Amino acid sequence: MVPSQLEGFPSLAHFISKDADAAIFRGFSELGTRNLLYLQSNLHELEVRVAKLDQEDFNNRHRIDGLVNSARSYRGLKNAAGGSEGETIQRVARVGGNIRAEIPNPDRESYYRRRLDLHLKIKDAMREYREALIQEQQVRSFKPPPKRSLLAFQHFLLRKDGNILLGDDETLFGDLENPIDLVSLNPSEDDRLNRLLRYTCGYCFHDKKRKPYPDLDIFYYSDRAIHLTGYIVATVLSGILLVCAMLCLSLVYARSWGIRLGMVAMFTSLFAIVVGLLTNARRAELFGSTAAYAAVLVVYVSGNLGPPNPAGADQTGLA
C-alpha cells in the first residue's frame, strides 16, 4: 500500500527505499576531481613554503641559537616556539642553586612559531586531501546502474506531466537519457545467465504481492526465483553438454582416433564458450572446469567405456 505522500522528494525517497536496485545517485565526478585539484594545490603551496623555510633555516644555522637542535627534536621546536599549538610554557633553568624563569625572546619565538604553525596547517591539509582521495577512489569503484533499473527510475521520475522535481532539481540526476555520472549503491552480483533471465523473462518472475504504484507500469520481480531458475538452467545445461558429448562419442566409437579426439575438442570448446558466456567465472575457474570436463571425455574415450566395437573394427583406427 502506498502511503499518502506529496510528489517530489518524499515520494522519490519512498521509491528508492523500497527497492535496492533504485538506489541510484549522482557521482559528481567532475566536482570531486576539481575538489581534489584544489586540495592538491593547497598542499603544494604548503610544500613550497616548507622548502623556503628549510632554505632559510640552512642559511641561519650559525646565527640563531638552538636552530640546529630544533631541527633534530620536535619537542625542541615546540619549546622554542613558546609551546605546543599556541600554548606558552614557562621554561625553567637552574643556575647555581637558584631557580629563575627564562625570559622568552619574542623575535625568536616568532621565528619558530611560523614553522610550527606551518606544520599544523600541513597536518590538517594532508588529512583532508587524503580523505578526499580515499572517498573519490571509493566512489569511482561504484558500478553504473543496470539498464533495467535505470529505466524504472526514469519512468518514476519523468512522468507524462513532467518531472516530479521542480526548479534546478529537475536536473538533479543530470541527463537521464545519457547517464554518464550515475552510480548504483546496490552492486549486482548476477551472472550473465541470471541477467539474461531478468531481461528476457523478467515479467514471468513478477512478484504480485508488491504493487506499490498501480498508476505506473513498474513491477517488482523475485530475485530468489530468478537465482533458483538460473541454478536449475545451469545444472541442466551442464548435464546436457556432458550427456550429448558421450552420446556423440559413442556414435563415432568405431571411428579413428582423430575423429574421436576432434569430437572431444569440439565439445570441450563448446563447454568453455557456454561457461564463459553464461557465468562470471574467472580465468582460473574457467580453465579448471574446462580441464575437468575434457578429462571426463578423455577417460570415456580411452577407457573403453563406450559400446563394444563391431566385429572386425580396429580400435587403433589405423586399419
PDB file of C-alpha atoms in Angstrom:
ATOM      1  CA  MET A   1       0.000   0.000   0.000  1.00  0.00           C
ATOM      2  CA  VAL A   2       1.381   3.368  -0.993  1.00  0.00           C
ATOM      3  CA  PRO A   3       1.460   5.910   1.858  1.00  0.00           C
ATOM      4  CA  SER A   4      -0.030   9.348   1.284  1.00  0.00           C
ATOM      5  CA  GLN A   5       2.914  11.460   0.212  1.00  0.00           C
ATOM      6  CA  LEU A   6       3.462  14.563  -1.831  1.00  0.00           C
ATOM      7  CA  GLU A   7       5.102  14.178  -5.208  1.00  0.00           C
ATOM      8  CA  GLY A   8       8.754  15.136  -5.153  1.00  0.00           C
ATOM      9  CA  PHE A   9      11.452  14.262  -2.677  1.00  0.00           C
ATOM     10  CA  PRO A  10       9.057  12.423  -0.282  1.00  0.00           C
ATOM     11  CA  SER A  11       7.739  10.070  -2.981  1.00  0.00           C
ATOM     12  CA  LEU A  12      11.190   9.647  -4.551  1.00  0.00           C
ATOM     13  CA  ALA A  13      12.737   8.751  -1.191  1.00  0.00           C
ATOM     14  CA  HIS A  14       9.982   6.178  -0.608  1.00  0.00           C
ATOM     15  CA  PHE A  15      10.535   4.674  -4.057  1.00  0.00           C
ATOM     16  CA  ILE A  16      14.293   4.342  -3.527  1.00  0.00           C
ATOM     17  CA  SER A  17      13.962   2.944  -0.002  1.00  0.00           C
ATOM     18  CA  LYS A  18      11.606   0.159  -1.126  1.00  0.00           C
ATOM     19  CA  ASP A  19      13.852  -1.166  -3.901  1.00  0.00           C
ATOM     20  CA  ALA A  20      17.597  -1.704  -3.533  1.00  0.00           C
ATOM     21  CA  ASP A  21      18.072  -1.512  -7.308  1.00  0.00           C
ATOM     22  CA  ALA A  22      16.607   2.007  -7.265  1.00  0.00           C
ATOM     23  CA  ALA A  23      19.440   3.349  -5.081  1.00  0.00           C
ATOM     24  CA  ILE A  24      20.818   5.464  -7.943  1.00  0.00           C
ATOM     25  CA  PHE A  25      22.644   8.710  -7.255  1.00  0.00           C
ATOM     26  CA  ARG A  26      24.975  11.216  -8.887  1.00  0.00           C
ATOM     27  CA  GLY A  27      28.679  10.585  -8.529  1.00  0.00           C
ATOM     28  CA  PHE A  28      29.620  14.237  -9.210  1.00  0.00           C
ATOM     29  CA  SER A  29      32.905  13.049 -10.668  1.00  0.00           C
ATOM     30  CA  GLU A  30      33.786  16.451 -12.152  1.00  0.00           C
ATOM     31  CA  LEU A  31      33.208  18.292  -8.879  1.00  0.00           C
ATOM     32  CA  GLY A  32      35.077  15.603  -6.992  1.00  0.00           C
ATOM     33  CA  THR A  33      38.019  15.935  -9.350  1.00  0.00           C
ATOM     34  CA  ARG A  34      38.032  19.720  -9.023  1.00  0.00           C
ATOM     35  CA  ASN A  35      37.934  19.432  -5.245  1.00  0.00           C
ATOM     36  CA  LEU A  36      40.945  17.115  -5.347  1.00  0.00           C
ATOM     37  CA  LEU A  37      42.806  19.551  -7.582  1.00  0.00           C
ATOM     38  CA  TYR A  38      42.123  22.446  -5.202  1.00  0.00           C
ATOM     39  CA  LEU A  39      43.212  20.421  -2.183  1.00  0.00           C
ATOM     40  CA  GLN A  40      46.302  19.289  -4.061  1.00  0.00           C
ATOM     41  CA  SER A  41      47.124  22.877  -4.995  1.00  0.00           C
ATOM     42  CA  ASN A  42      46.728  23.981  -1.386  1.00  0.00           C
ATOM     43  CA  LEU A  43      49.023  21.201  -0.195  1.00  0.00           C
ATOM     44  CA  HIS A  44      51.554  22.043  -2.881  1.00  0.00           C
ATOM     45  CA  GLU A  45      51.570  25.662  -1.722  1.00  0.00           C
ATOM     46  CA  LEU A  46      52.397  24.485   1.795  1.00  0.00           C
ATOM     47  CA  GLU A  47      55.111  22.261   0.353  1.00  0.00           C
ATOM     48  CA  VAL A  48      56.707  25.267  -1.344  1.00  0.00           C
ATOM     49  CA  ARG A  49      56.580  27.219   1.918  1.00  0.00           C
ATOM     50  CA  VAL A  50      58.307  24.351   3.735  1.00  0.00           C
ATOM     51  CA  ALA A  51      61.085  24.358   1.144  1.00  0.00           C
ATOM     52  CA  LYS A  52      61.581  28.115   1.592  1.00  0.00           C
ATOM     53  CA  LEU A  53      61.710  27.822   5.379  1.00  0.00           C
ATOM     54  CA  ASP A  54      64.165  24.942   5.129  1.00  0.00           C
ATOM     55  CA  GLN A  55      66.414  27.083   2.971  1.00  0.00           C
ATOM     56  CA  GLU A  56      66.073  29.958   5.435  1.00  0.00           C
ATOM     57  CA  ASP A  57      66.995  27.657   8.328  1.00  0.00           C
ATOM     58  CA  PHE A  58      70.031  26.411   6.455  1.00  0.00           C
ATOM     59  CA  ASN A  59      71.218  29.965   5.829  1.00  0.00           C
ATOM     60  CA  ASN A  60      70.692  30.951   9.503  1.00  0.00           C
ATOM     61  CA  ARG A  61      72.087  27.799  11.081  1.00  0.00           C
ATOM     62  CA  HIS A  62      75.122  29.643  12.500  1.00  0.00           C
ATOM     63  CA  ARG A  63      73.336  32.873  13.502  1.00  0.00           C
ATOM     64  CA  ILE A  64      70.382  31.619  15.566  1.00  0.00           C
ATOM     65  CA  ASP A  65      70.975  29.695  18.761  1.00  0.00           C
ATOM     66  CA  GLY A  66      69.176  26.376  19.026  1.00  0.00           C
ATOM     67  CA  LEU A  67      68.217  26.228  15.366  1.00  0.00           C
ATOM     68  CA  VAL A  68      70.175  23.046  14.708  1.00  0.00           C
ATOM     69  CA  ASN A  69      68.717  21.353  17.792  1.00  0.00           C
ATOM     70  CA  SER A  70      65.156  22.377  16.882  1.00  0.00           C
ATOM     71  CA  ALA A  71      65.622  20.680  13.521  1.00  0.00           C
ATOM     72  CA  ARG A  72      66.564  17.453  15.291  1.00  0.00           C
ATOM     73  CA  SER A  73      63.871  17.462  18.007  1.00  0.00           C
ATOM     74  CA  TYR A  74      60.172  18.194  17.559  1.00  0.00           C
ATOM     75  CA  ARG A  75      59.817  18.891  21.269  1.00  0.00           C
ATOM     76  CA  GLY A  76      62.667  21.352  20.957  1.00  0.00           C
ATOM     77  CA  LEU A  77      60.837  23.083  18.109  1.00  0.00           C
ATOM     78  CA  LYS A  78      57.659  23.373  20.197  1.00  0.00           C
ATOM     79  CA  ASN A  79      59.545  24.715  23.185  1.00  0.00           C
ATOM     80  CA  ALA A  80      61.387  27.224  21.030  1.00  0.00           C
ATOM     81  CA  ALA A  81      58.055  28.358  19.559  1.00  0.00           C
ATOM     82  CA  GLY A  82      56.685  29.077  23.027  1.00  0.00           C
ATOM     83  CA  GLY A  83      54.636  25.917  23.496  1.00  0.00           C
ATOM     84  CA  SER A  84      52.573  23.399  21.624  1.00  0.00           C
ATOM     85  CA  GLU A  85      49.801  24.752  19.439  1.00  0.00           C
ATOM     86  CA  GLY A  86      49.951  28.298  20.789  1.00  0.00           C
ATOM     87  CA  GLU A  87      50.187  27.467  24.488  1.00  0.00           C
ATOM     88  CA  THR A  88      53.067  29.435  26.013  1.00  0.00           C
ATOM     89  CA  ILE A  89      55.065  27.409  28.510  1.00  0.00           C
ATOM     90  CA  GLN A  90      57.434  28.890  31.011  1.00  0.00           C
ATOM     91  CA  ARG A  91      60.790  27.183  30.840  1.00  0.00           C
ATOM     92  CA  VAL A  92      62.747  26.918  33.991  1.00  0.00           C
ATOM     93  CA  ALA A  93      66.532  26.829  34.210  1.00  0.00           C
ATOM     94  CA  ARG A  94      68.628  26.058  37.217  1.00  0.00           C
ATOM     95  CA  VAL A  95      71.527  28.443  37.605  1.00  0.00           C
ATOM     96  CA  GLY A  96      73.826  27.794  40.551  1.00  0.00           C
ATOM     97  CA  GLY A  97      71.452  26.802  43.363  1.00  0.00           C
ATOM     98  CA  ASN A  98      68.696  29.195  42.342  1.00  0.00           C
ATOM     99  CA  ILE A  99      65.724  28.733  40.011  1.00  0.00           C
ATOM    100  CA  ARG A 100      64.793  31.513  37.631  1.00  0.00           C
ATOM    101  CA  ALA A 101      62.277  31.842  34.806  1.00  0.00           C
ATOM    102  CA  GLU A 102      63.832  32.197  31.372  1.00  0.00           C
ATOM    103  CA  ILE A 103      62.623  35.315  29.644  1.00  0.00           C
ATOM    104  CA  PRO A 104      61.278  34.360  26.174  1.00  0.00           C
ATOM    105  CA  ASN A 105      62.583  36.193  23.124  1.00  0.00           C
ATOM    106  CA  PRO A 106      59.574  37.377  21.030  1.00  0.00           C
ATOM    107  CA  ASP A 107      61.510  37.501  17.766  1.00  0.00           C
ATOM    108  CA  ARG A 108      62.994  34.081  18.356  1.00  0.00           C
ATOM    109  CA  GLU A 109      59.624  32.562  19.254  1.00  0.00           C
ATOM    110  CA  SER A 110      58.030  34.150  16.199  1.00  0.00           C
ATOM    111  CA  TYR A 111      60.731  32.577  14.030  1.00  0.00           C
ATOM    112  CA  TYR A 112      59.956  29.088  15.324  1.00  0.00           C
ATOM    113  CA  ARG A 113      56.200  29.722  15.612  1.00  0.00           C
ATOM    114  CA  ARG A 114      55.964  30.155  11.846  1.00  0.00           C
ATOM    115  CA  ARG A 115      57.406  26.676  11.392  1.00  0.00           C
ATOM    116  CA  LEU A 116      55.180  25.066  13.979  1.00  0.00           C
ATOM    117  CA  ASP A 117      52.042  26.732  12.599  1.00  0.00           C
ATOM    118  CA  LEU A 118      53.006  25.598   9.114  1.00  0.00           C
ATOM    119  CA  HIS A 119      53.318  22.025  10.338  1.00  0.00           C
ATOM    120  CA  LEU A 120      49.831  22.178  11.885  1.00  0.00           C
ATOM    121  CA  LYS A 121      48.412  23.512   8.614  1.00  0.00           C
ATOM    122  CA  ILE A 122      50.123  20.711   6.685  1.00  0.00           C
ATOM    123  CA  LYS A 123      48.696  18.128   9.083  1.00  0.00           C
ATOM    124  CA  ASP A 124      45.126  19.346   8.567  1.00  0.00           C
ATOM    125  CA  ALA A 125      45.536  19.816   4.809  1.00  0.00           C
ATOM    126  CA  MET A 126      47.136  16.393   4.397  1.00  0.00           C
ATOM    127  CA  ARG A 127      44.341  14.674   6.304  1.00  0.00           C
ATOM    128  CA  GLU A 128      41.661  16.460   4.282  1.00  0.00           C
ATOM    129  CA  TYR A 129      43.401  15.699   0.982  1.00  0.00           C
ATOM    130  CA  ARG A 130      43.949  12.015   1.688  1.00  0.00           C
ATOM    131  CA  GLU A 131      40.416  11.534   2.995  1.00  0.00           C
ATOM    132  CA  ALA A 132      39.130  13.097  -0.223  1.00  0.00           C
ATOM    133  CA  LEU A 133      41.407  10.802  -2.248  1.00  0.00           C
ATOM    134  CA  ILE A 134      40.087   7.702  -0.498  1.00  0.00           C
ATOM    135  CA  GLN A 135      36.472   8.824  -0.858  1.00  0.00           C
ATOM    136  CA  GLU A 136      36.937   9.583  -4.556  1.00  0.00           C
ATOM    137  CA  GLN A 137      38.527   6.163  -5.103  1.00  0.00           C
ATOM    138  CA  GLN A 138      35.576   4.505  -3.363  1.00  0.00           C
ATOM    139  CA  VAL A 139      33.030   6.458  -5.415  1.00  0.00           C
ATOM    140  CA  ARG A 140      34.825   5.584  -8.657  1.00  0.00           C
ATOM    141  CA  SER A 141      34.646   1.897  -7.706  1.00  0.00           C
ATOM    142  CA  PHE A 142      30.837   2.032  -7.762  1.00  0.00           C
ATOM    143  CA  LYS A 143      29.305   0.470 -10.830  1.00  0.00           C
ATOM    144  CA  PRO A 144      26.802   2.240 -13.085  1.00  0.00           C
ATOM    145  CA  PRO A 145      23.174   1.246 -12.591  1.00  0.00           C
ATOM    146  CA  PRO A 146      21.806  -1.630 -14.689  1.00  0.00           C
ATOM    147  CA  LYS A 147      19.758  -0.572 -17.692  1.00  0.00           C
ATOM    148  CA  ARG A 148      16.565  -2.134 -16.387  1.00  0.00           C
ATOM    149  CA  SER A 149      16.865  -0.367 -13.018  1.00  0.00           C
ATOM    150  CA  LEU A 150      17.674   2.910 -14.770  1.00  0.00           C
ATOM    151  CA  LEU A 151      14.615   2.598 -17.000  1.00  0.00           C
ATOM    152  CA  ALA A 152      12.376   2.053 -13.965  1.00  0.00           C
ATOM    153  CA  PHE A 153      13.994   5.028 -12.246  1.00  0.00           C
ATOM    154  CA  GLN A 154      13.437   7.212 -15.311  1.00  0.00           C
ATOM    155  CA  HIS A 155       9.849   6.019 -15.553  1.00  0.00           C
ATOM    156  CA  PHE A 156       9.175   7.014 -11.961  1.00  0.00           C
ATOM    157  CA  LEU A 157      10.984  10.351 -12.110  1.00  0.00           C
ATOM    158  CA  LEU A 158       9.840  11.523 -15.530  1.00  0.00           C
ATOM    159  CA  ARG A 159       6.046  11.331 -15.600  1.00  0.00           C
ATOM    160  CA  LYS A 160       3.800  12.151 -18.513  1.00  0.00           C
ATOM    161  CA  ASP A 161       3.077  15.541 -16.978  1.00  0.00           C
ATOM    162  CA  GLY A 162       6.763  16.268 -16.421  1.00  0.00           C
ATOM    163  CA  ASN A 163       9.496  15.794 -13.866  1.00  0.00           C
ATOM    164  CA  ILE A 164       8.316  15.275 -10.289  1.00  0.00           C
ATOM    165  CA  LEU A 165      11.102  17.657  -9.196  1.00  0.00           C
ATOM    166  CA  LEU A 166      10.981  21.362  -9.949  1.00  0.00           C
ATOM    167  CA  GLY A 167      13.417  24.206 -10.488  1.00  0.00           C
ATOM    168  CA  ASP A 168      17.104  23.415 -10.513  1.00  0.00           C
ATOM    169  CA  ASP A 169      16.283  19.997  -9.069  1.00  0.00           C
ATOM    170  CA  GLU A 170      14.849  18.965 -12.428  1.00  0.00           C
ATOM    171  CA  THR A 171      18.449  18.310 -13.451  1.00  0.00           C
ATOM    172  CA  LEU A 172      19.410  16.802 -10.091  1.00  0.00           C
ATOM    173  CA  PHE A 173      20.272  13.492 -11.756  1.00  0.00           C
ATOM    174  CA  GLY A 174      21.773  15.045 -14.852  1.00  0.00           C
ATOM    175  CA  ASP A 175      20.715  13.849 -18.276  1.00  0.00           C
ATOM    176  CA  LEU A 176      18.846  10.606 -17.642  1.00  0.00           C
ATOM    177  CA  GLU A 177      18.736   9.943 -21.359  1.00  0.00           C
ATOM    178  CA  ASN A 178      22.539   9.901 -21.448  1.00  0.00           C
ATOM    179  CA  PRO A 179      23.621   8.971 -17.905  1.00  0.00           C
ATOM    180  CA  ILE A 180      27.375   9.095 -17.510  1.00  0.00           C
ATOM    181  CA  ASP A 181      27.646  10.236 -13.892  1.00  0.00           C
ATOM    182  CA  LEU A 182      25.216   7.910 -12.125  1.00  0.00           C
ATOM    183  CA  VAL A 183      26.270   5.217  -9.676  1.00  0.00           C
ATOM    184  CA  SER A 184      24.367   2.392  -8.055  1.00  0.00           C
ATOM    185  CA  LEU A 185      24.693   1.661  -4.345  1.00  0.00           C
ATOM    186  CA  ASN A 186      23.457  -1.886  -4.908  1.00  0.00           C
ATOM    187  CA  PRO A 187      26.209  -3.789  -6.747  1.00  0.00           C
ATOM    188  CA  SER A 188      24.694  -6.508  -8.888  1.00  0.00           C
ATOM    189  CA  GLU A 189      26.210  -9.939  -8.312  1.00  0.00           C
ATOM    190  CA  ASP A 190      24.177 -11.613 -11.036  1.00  0.00           C
ATOM    191  CA  ASP A 191      25.975 -13.671 -13.608  1.00  0.00           C
ATOM    192  CA  ARG A 192      25.138 -13.387 -17.284  1.00  0.00           C
ATOM    193  CA  LEU A 193      22.590 -16.187 -17.164  1.00  0.00           C
ATOM    194  CA  ASN A 194      20.602 -14.514 -14.384  1.00  0.00           C
ATOM    195  CA  ARG A 195      20.770 -11.192 -16.204  1.00  0.00           C
ATOM    196  CA  LEU A 196      19.516 -12.893 -19.366  1.00  0.00           C
ATOM    197  CA  LEU A 197      16.579 -14.344 -17.435  1.00  0.00           C
ATOM    198  CA  ARG A 198      15.922 -10.978 -15.817  1.00  0.00           C
ATOM    199  CA  TYR A 199      15.857  -9.022 -19.085  1.00  0.00           C
ATOM    200  CA  THR A 200      14.069 -11.558 -21.276  1.00  0.00           C
ATOM    201  CA  CYS A 201      11.711 -13.253 -18.820  1.00  0.00           C
ATOM    202  CA  GLY A 202      11.524 -10.714 -16.018  1.00  0.00           C
ATOM    203  CA  TYR A 203       7.740 -10.453 -16.062  1.00  0.00           C
ATOM    204  CA  CYS A 204       7.475 -14.222 -15.557  1.00  0.00           C
ATOM    205  CA  PHE A 205       9.037 -13.706 -12.125  1.00  0.00           C
ATOM    206  CA  HIS A 206       6.647 -10.891 -11.273  1.00  0.00           C
ATOM    207  CA  ASP A 207       6.120 -10.522  -7.537  1.00  0.00           C
ATOM    208  CA  LYS A 208       2.380  -9.969  -7.410  1.00  0.00           C
ATOM    209  CA  LYS A 209       2.463  -9.102  -3.724  1.00  0.00           C
ATOM    210  CA  ARG A 210       4.443  -5.938  -4.438  1.00  0.00           C
ATOM    211  CA  LYS A 211       2.483  -3.428  -6.479  1.00  0.00           C
ATOM    212  CA  PRO A 212       3.155  -0.087  -4.802  1.00  0.00           C
ATOM    213  CA  TYR A 213       2.464   2.120  -7.831  1.00  0.00           C
ATOM    214  CA  PRO A 214      -0.644   0.925  -9.666  1.00  0.00           C
ATOM    215  CA  ASP A 215      -0.671   4.027 -11.879  1.00  0.00           C
ATOM    216  CA  LEU A 216       2.834   3.280 -13.189  1.00  0.00           C
ATOM    217  CA  ASP A 217       3.973   0.409 -15.337  1.00  0.00           C
ATOM    218  CA  ILE A 218       6.547  -0.687 -12.763  1.00  0.00           C
ATOM    219  CA  PHE A 219       6.661  -4.179 -11.308  1.00  0.00           C
ATOM    220  CA  TYR A 220       8.971  -5.990  -8.932  1.00  0.00           C
ATOM    221  CA  TYR A 221      10.385  -9.435  -9.535  1.00  0.00           C
ATOM    222  CA  SER A 222      11.616 -12.071  -7.147  1.00  0.00           C
ATOM    223  CA  ASP A 223      15.407 -12.288  -7.007  1.00  0.00           C
ATOM    224  CA  ARG A 224      15.142 -15.636  -5.263  1.00  0.00           C
ATOM    225  CA  ALA A 225      13.070 -17.101  -8.096  1.00  0.00           C
ATOM    226  CA  ILE A 226      15.495 -15.796 -10.728  1.00  0.00           C
ATOM    227  CA  HIS A 227      18.539 -17.213  -8.944  1.00  0.00           C
ATOM    228  CA  LEU A 228      16.821 -20.558  -8.436  1.00  0.00           C
ATOM    229  CA  THR A 229      15.824 -20.725 -12.090  1.00  0.00           C
ATOM    230  CA  GLY A 230      19.330 -19.780 -13.170  1.00  0.00           C
ATOM    231  CA  TYR A 231      20.788 -22.527 -10.986  1.00  0.00           C
ATOM    232  CA  ILE A 232      18.412 -25.100 -12.479  1.00  0.00           C
ATOM    233  CA  VAL A 233      19.117 -23.988 -16.050  1.00  0.00           C
ATOM    234  CA  ALA A 234      22.882 -24.089 -15.480  1.00  0.00           C
ATOM    235  CA  THR A 235      22.695 -27.564 -13.938  1.00  0.00           C
ATOM    236  CA  VAL A 236      20.525 -28.953 -16.727  1.00  0.00           C
ATOM    237  CA  LEU A 237      22.666 -27.334 -19.414  1.00  0.00           C
ATOM    238  CA  SER A 238      25.897 -28.756 -17.998  1.00  0.00           C
ATOM    239  CA  GLY A 239      24.312 -32.201 -17.824  1.00  0.00           C
ATOM    240  CA  ILE A 240      23.096 -31.938 -21.419  1.00  0.00           C
ATOM    241  CA  LEU A 241      26.557 -30.952 -22.634  1.00  0.00           C
ATOM    242  CA  LEU A 242      28.111 -33.954 -20.903  1.00  0.00           C
ATOM    243  CA  VAL A 243      25.467 -36.473 -21.985  1.00  0.00           C
ATOM    244  CA  CYS A 244      25.394 -35.215 -25.580  1.00  0.00           C
ATOM    245  CA  ALA A 245      29.179 -35.418 -25.759  1.00  0.00           C
ATOM    246  CA  MET A 246      29.147 -39.018 -24.526  1.00  0.00           C
ATOM    247  CA  LEU A 247      26.355 -39.922 -26.934  1.00  0.00           C
ATOM    248  CA  CYS A 248      28.193 -38.461 -29.917  1.00  0.00           C
ATOM    249  CA  LEU A 249      31.417 -40.164 -28.868  1.00  0.00           C
ATOM    250  CA  SER A 250      29.538 -43.451 -28.683  1.00  0.00           C
ATOM    251  CA  LEU A 251      28.340 -42.992 -32.249  1.00  0.00           C
ATOM    252  CA  VAL A 252      31.903 -42.494 -33.511  1.00  0.00           C
ATOM    253  CA  TYR A 253      33.460 -45.054 -31.187  1.00  0.00           C
ATOM    254  CA  ALA A 254      34.409 -47.348 -34.063  1.00  0.00           C
ATOM    255  CA  ARG A 255      35.991 -44.487 -35.998  1.00  0.00           C
ATOM    256  CA  SER A 256      39.592 -43.359 -35.961  1.00  0.00           C
ATOM    257  CA  TRP A 257      41.232 -41.696 -33.002  1.00  0.00           C
ATOM    258  CA  GLY A 258      41.432 -38.458 -34.965  1.00  0.00           C
ATOM    259  CA  ILE A 259      37.654 -38.223 -35.238  1.00  0.00           C
ATOM    260  CA  ARG A 260      37.152 -39.044 -31.572  1.00  0.00           C
ATOM    261  CA  LEU A 261      39.741 -36.529 -30.405  1.00  0.00           C
ATOM    262  CA  GLY A 262      38.262 -33.925 -32.727  1.00  0.00           C
ATOM    263  CA  MET A 263      34.861 -34.596 -31.156  1.00  0.00           C
ATOM    264  CA  VAL A 264      36.365 -34.190 -27.679  1.00  0.00           C
ATOM    265  CA  ALA A 265      37.976 -30.899 -28.714  1.00  0.00           C
ATOM    266  CA  MET A 266      34.707 -29.632 -30.198  1.00  0.00           C
ATOM    267  CA  PHE A 267      32.610 -30.366 -27.099  1.00  0.00           C
ATOM    268  CA  THR A 268      35.322 -29.048 -24.796  1.00  0.00           C
ATOM    269  CA  SER A 269      35.394 -25.776 -26.732  1.00  0.00           C
ATOM    270  CA  LEU A 270      31.599 -25.618 -26.648  1.00  0.00           C
ATOM    271  CA  PHE A 271      31.617 -26.172 -22.887  1.00  0.00           C
ATOM    272  CA  ALA A 272      34.209 -23.424 -22.386  1.00  0.00           C
ATOM    273  CA  ILE A 273      32.189 -20.998 -24.526  1.00  0.00           C
ATOM    274  CA  VAL A 274      28.976 -21.716 -22.620  1.00  0.00           C
ATOM    275  CA  VAL A 275      30.652 -21.321 -19.225  1.00  0.00           C
ATOM    276  CA  GLY A 276      32.412 -18.137 -20.325  1.00  0.00           C
ATOM    277  CA  LEU A 277      29.282 -16.529 -21.768  1.00  0.00           C
ATOM    278  CA  LEU A 278      26.697 -17.503 -19.147  1.00  0.00           C
ATOM    279  CA  THR A 279      28.704 -17.159 -15.940  1.00  0.00           C
ATOM    280  CA  ASN A 280      31.091 -14.734 -14.293  1.00  0.00           C
ATOM    281  CA  ALA A 281      33.767 -17.391 -13.918  1.00  0.00           C
ATOM    282  CA  ARG A 282      37.311 -16.102 -13.707  1.00  0.00           C
ATOM    283  CA  ARG A 283      40.038 -17.363 -15.980  1.00  0.00           C
ATOM    284  CA  ALA A 284      41.391 -19.833 -13.437  1.00  0.00           C
ATOM    285  CA  GLU A 285      37.882 -21.154 -12.744  1.00  0.00           C
ATOM    286  CA  LEU A 286      37.167 -21.397 -16.467  1.00  0.00           C
ATOM    287  CA  PHE A 287      40.390 -23.307 -17.106  1.00  0.00           C
ATOM    288  CA  GLY A 288      39.734 -25.646 -14.176  1.00  0.00           C
ATOM    289  CA  SER A 289      36.156 -26.507 -15.125  1.00  0.00           C
ATOM    290  CA  THR A 290      37.082 -26.962 -18.796  1.00  0.00           C
ATOM    291  CA  ALA A 291      40.004 -29.224 -17.890  1.00  0.00           C
ATOM    292  CA  ALA A 292      37.738 -31.344 -15.683  1.00  0.00           C
ATOM    293  CA  TYR A 293      35.150 -31.631 -18.453  1.00  0.00           C
ATOM    294  CA  ALA A 294      37.804 -32.605 -21.010  1.00  0.00           C
ATOM    295  CA  ALA A 295      39.271 -35.155 -18.589  1.00  0.00           C
ATOM    296  CA  VAL A 296      35.899 -36.892 -18.264  1.00  0.00           C
ATOM    297  CA  LEU A 297      35.559 -37.148 -22.039  1.00  0.00           C
ATOM    298  CA  VAL A 298      39.136 -38.408 -22.484  1.00  0.00           C
ATOM    299  CA  VAL A 299      38.590 -41.084 -19.841  1.00  0.00           C
ATOM    300  CA  TYR A 300      35.344 -42.068 -21.546  1.00  0.00           C
ATOM    301  CA  VAL A 301      37.083 -42.419 -24.906  1.00  0.00           C
ATOM    302  CA  SER A 302      40.300 -44.096 -23.810  1.00  0.00           C
ATOM    303  CA  GLY A 303      38.861 -46.301 -21.078  1.00  0.00           C
ATOM    304  CA  ASN A 304      36.734 -48.462 -23.403  1.00  0.00           C
ATOM    305  CA  LEU A 305      33.611 -47.123 -21.675  1.00  0.00           C
ATOM    306  CA  GLY A 306      31.695 -46.831 -24.918  1.00  0.00           C
ATOM    307  CA  PRO A 307      29.704 -49.541 -26.687  1.00  0.00           C
ATOM    308  CA  PRO A 308      31.613 -52.644 -27.837  1.00  0.00           C
ATOM    309  CA  ASN A 309      33.372 -52.391 -31.167  1.00  0.00           C
ATOM    310  CA  PRO A 310      31.723 -54.092 -34.117  1.00  0.00           C
ATOM    311  CA  ALA A 311      33.452 -57.258 -35.241  1.00  0.00           C
ATOM    312  CA  GLY A 312      36.496 -56.562 -37.343  1.00  0.00           C
ATOM    313  CA  ALA A 313      36.838 -52.931 -36.316  1.00  0.00           C
ATOM    314  CA  ASP A 314      40.350 -51.818 -35.458  1.00  0.00           C
ATOM    315  CA  GLN A 315      40.376 -49.944 -32.152  1.00  0.00           C
ATOM    316  CA  THR A 316      43.537 -48.150 -33.065  1.00  0.00           C
ATOM    317  CA  GLY A 317      41.881 -46.628 -36.081  1.00  0.00           C
ATOM    318  CA  LEU A 318      44.969 -47.388 -38.149  1.00  0.00           C
ATOM    319  CA  ALA A 319      43.473 -50.183 -40.315  1.00  0.00           C
TER     320      ALA A 319
END
